[in-house]
Amino acid sequence: GSHRAENGEVAIELIRSAPDPSIYNLVLMDLRMPVLDGWAATKIIKENFRNIPVIALTGETSDEHKRRCDEIGFDDYTTKPLKRPQLKELLHKYIPGYQGPPS
């Protein structure tokens, strides 16, 4: 299953309040959100839950943007809109044994 958070603060709370944070195999993090943006939220997630991969979702493609993502600790970086083939590739890359949705 999946969860959707409308901002970074909610994303952090979902992970923190989970009985086992490892239920989150992957976080797709939009960088531009209200309340707490994806940069700040990912920094907090990576400080507290290092093993959860966080992928930056952004409309930006500059080298400076990518460098900042690396510095914050994002595991990967992809541009919006996220298309199905990109998503499948990320799921296979970051979730061991991922087989796709059940038929």
PDB file of C-alpha atoms in Angstrom:
ATOM      1  CA  GLY A   1       0.000   0.000   0.000  1.00  0.00           C
ATOM      2  CA  SER A   2       0.931   3.624  -0.007  1.00  0.00           C
ATOM      3  CA  HIS A   3       0.336   6.766   2.009  1.00  0.00           C
ATOM      4  CA  ARG A   4       0.138  10.331   0.804  1.00  0.00           C
ATOM      5  CA  ALA A   5       1.254  13.295   2.866  1.00  0.00           C
ATOM      6  CA  GLU A   6       0.202  16.800   1.884  1.00  0.00           C
ATOM      7  CA  ASN A   7       3.385  18.303   3.335  1.00  0.00           C
ATOM      8  CA  GLY A   8       6.748  17.344   4.814  1.00  0.00           C
ATOM      9  CA  GLU A   9       5.542  17.609   8.405  1.00  0.00           C
ATOM     10  CA  VAL A  10       2.810  15.039   7.760  1.00  0.00           C
ATOM     11  CA  ALA A  11       5.320  12.744   5.996  1.00  0.00           C
ATOM     12  CA  ILE A  12       7.607  12.765   9.033  1.00  0.00           C
ATOM     13  CA  GLU A  13       4.669  12.144  11.377  1.00  0.00           C
ATOM     14  CA  LEU A  14       3.492   9.165   9.295  1.00  0.00           C
ATOM     15  CA  ILE A  15       6.931   7.567   9.583  1.00  0.00           C
ATOM     16  CA  ARG A  16       7.407   8.437  13.271  1.00  0.00           C
ATOM     17  CA  SER A  17       3.981   7.130  14.271  1.00  0.00           C
ATOM     18  CA  ALA A  18       4.272   3.833  12.388  1.00  0.00           C
ATOM     19  CA  PRO A  19       4.536   0.785  14.692  1.00  0.00           C
ATOM     20  CA  ASP A  20       7.567  -0.135  12.580  1.00  0.00           C
ATOM     21  CA  PRO A  21       9.012   2.644  10.381  1.00  0.00           C
ATOM     22  CA  SER A  22      10.523  -0.007   8.074  1.00  0.00           C
ATOM     23  CA  ILE A  23       7.019  -0.516   6.623  1.00  0.00           C
ATOM     24  CA  TYR A  24       8.029   2.453   4.485  1.00  0.00           C
ATOM     25  CA  ASN A  25      10.166   0.946   1.726  1.00  0.00           C
ATOM     26  CA  LEU A  26      10.494   4.186  -0.212  1.00  0.00           C
ATOM     27  CA  VAL A  27       9.576   7.857   0.083  1.00  0.00           C
ATOM     28  CA  LEU A  28       8.897   9.954  -3.019  1.00  0.00           C
ATOM     29  CA  MET A  29       9.464  13.504  -1.769  1.00  0.00           C
ATOM     30  CA  ASP A  30       8.233  16.565  -3.627  1.00  0.00           C
ATOM     31  CA  LEU A  31      10.663  19.380  -2.876  1.00  0.00           C
ATOM     32  CA  ARG A  32       8.057  22.154  -2.979  1.00  0.00           C
ATOM     33  CA  MET A  33       5.388  21.678  -0.347  1.00  0.00           C
ATOM     34  CA  PRO A  34       3.712  23.947   2.195  1.00  0.00           C
ATOM     35  CA  VAL A  35       4.455  23.896   5.947  1.00  0.00           C
ATOM     36  CA  LEU A  36       7.720  21.914   5.706  1.00  0.00           C
ATOM     37  CA  ASP A  37       9.331  21.538   2.285  1.00  0.00           C
ATOM     38  CA  GLY A  38      10.927  18.379   0.911  1.00  0.00           C
ATOM     39  CA  TRP A  39      14.467  19.599   1.640  1.00  0.00           C
ATOM     40  CA  ALA A  40      13.842  20.050   5.371  1.00  0.00           C
ATOM     41  CA  ALA A  41      11.637  16.960   5.681  1.00  0.00           C
ATOM     42  CA  THR A  42      14.241  14.727   4.018  1.00  0.00           C
ATOM     43  CA  LYS A  43      16.991  16.058   6.259  1.00  0.00           C
ATOM     44  CA  ILE A  44      14.925  15.060   9.313  1.00  0.00           C
ATOM     45  CA  ILE A  45      13.970  11.664   7.838  1.00  0.00           C
ATOM     46  CA  LYS A  46      17.609  10.862   7.003  1.00  0.00           C
ATOM     47  CA  GLU A  47      18.782  11.904  10.489  1.00  0.00           C
ATOM     48  CA  ASN A  48      16.251   9.580  12.142  1.00  0.00           C
ATOM     49  CA  PHE A  49      15.477   6.820   9.629  1.00  0.00           C
ATOM     50  CA  ARG A  50      18.638   6.345   7.558  1.00  0.00           C
ATOM     51  CA  ASN A  51      17.497   3.078   5.990  1.00  0.00           C
ATOM     52  CA  ILE A  52      14.416   4.512   4.267  1.00  0.00           C
ATOM     53  CA  PRO A  53      15.307   5.572   0.712  1.00  0.00           C
ATOM     54  CA  VAL A  54      14.076   9.055  -0.167  1.00  0.00           C
ATOM     55  CA  ILE A  55      13.735  10.098  -3.812  1.00  0.00           C
ATOM     56  CA  ALA A  56      13.554  13.800  -4.717  1.00  0.00           C
ATOM     57  CA  LEU A  57      10.708  14.746  -7.066  1.00  0.00           C
ATOM     58  CA  THR A  58      11.363  18.057  -8.758  1.00  0.00           C
ATOM     59  CA  GLY A  59      10.815  20.116 -11.862  1.00  0.00           C
ATOM     60  CA  GLU A  60      14.398  21.415 -11.648  1.00  0.00           C
ATOM     61  CA  THR A  61      17.285  19.812 -13.531  1.00  0.00           C
ATOM     62  CA  SER A  62      20.257  22.062 -12.727  1.00  0.00           C
ATOM     63  CA  ASP A  63      23.558  20.655 -11.466  1.00  0.00           C
ATOM     64  CA  GLU A  64      23.237  22.926  -8.409  1.00  0.00           C
ATOM     65  CA  HIS A  65      19.858  21.382  -7.600  1.00  0.00           C
ATOM     66  CA  LYS A  66      21.253  17.851  -7.926  1.00  0.00           C
ATOM     67  CA  ARG A  67      24.268  18.768  -5.757  1.00  0.00           C
ATOM     68  CA  ARG A  68      21.971  20.096  -3.032  1.00  0.00           C
ATOM     69  CA  CYS A  69      19.942  16.854  -3.160  1.00  0.00           C
ATOM     70  CA  ASP A  70      23.162  14.878  -2.654  1.00  0.00           C
ATOM     71  CA  GLU A  71      24.179  17.096   0.266  1.00  0.00           C
ATOM     72  CA  ILE A  72      20.804  16.696   2.012  1.00  0.00           C
ATOM     73  CA  GLY A  73      21.007  12.914   1.666  1.00  0.00           C
ATOM     74  CA  PHE A  74      18.443  12.029  -0.988  1.00  0.00           C
ATOM     75  CA  ASP A  75      19.057   8.547  -2.359  1.00  0.00           C
ATOM     76  CA  ASP A  76      18.001   9.498  -5.862  1.00  0.00           C
ATOM     77  CA  TYR A  77      16.510  12.285  -7.928  1.00  0.00           C
ATOM     78  CA  THR A  78      13.831  12.299 -10.618  1.00  0.00           C
ATOM     79  CA  THR A  79      11.899  14.953 -12.478  1.00  0.00           C
ATOM     80  CA  LYS A  80       8.180  15.634 -12.523  1.00  0.00           C
ATOM     81  CA  PRO A  81       5.885  14.549 -13.863  1.00  0.00           C
ATOM     82  CA  LEU A  82       6.828  11.055 -12.680  1.00  0.00           C
ATOM     83  CA  LYS A  83       5.833   8.612 -15.390  1.00  0.00           C
ATOM     84  CA  ARG A  84       4.969   4.953 -14.823  1.00  0.00           C
ATOM     85  CA  PRO A  85       8.236   3.561 -16.346  1.00  0.00           C
ATOM     86  CA  GLN A  86      10.309   5.874 -14.088  1.00  0.00           C
ATOM     87  CA  LEU A  87       8.305   4.802 -11.046  1.00  0.00           C
ATOM     88  CA  LYS A  88       8.719   1.099 -11.863  1.00  0.00           C
ATOM     89  CA  GLU A  89      12.453   1.589 -12.278  1.00  0.00           C
ATOM     90  CA  LEU A  90      12.708   3.299  -8.861  1.00  0.00           C
ATOM     91  CA  LEU A  91      10.596   0.618  -7.171  1.00  0.00           C
ATOM     92  CA  HIS A  92      12.793  -2.161  -8.594  1.00  0.00           C
ATOM     93  CA  LYS A  93      15.979  -0.278  -7.697  1.00  0.00           C
ATOM     94  CA  TYR A  94      15.103   0.511  -4.070  1.00  0.00           C
ATOM     95  CA  ILE A  95      12.736  -2.234  -2.924  1.00  0.00           C
ATOM     96  CA  PRO A  96      14.438  -5.642  -2.831  1.00  0.00           C
ATOM     97  CA  GLY A  97      12.279  -8.310  -4.424  1.00  0.00           C
ATOM     98  CA  TYR A  98       9.710  -5.849  -5.793  1.00  0.00           C
ATOM     99  CA  GLN A  99       7.519  -7.736  -8.274  1.00  0.00           C
ATOM    100  CA  GLY A 100       4.944  -5.109  -9.201  1.00  0.00           C
ATOM    101  CA  PRO A 101       1.323  -4.781  -8.147  1.00  0.00           C
ATOM    102  CA  PRO A 102      -0.724  -7.969  -7.713  1.00  0.00           C
ATOM    103  CA  SER A 103      -2.817  -8.923 -10.728  1.00  0.00           C
TER     104      SER A 103
END
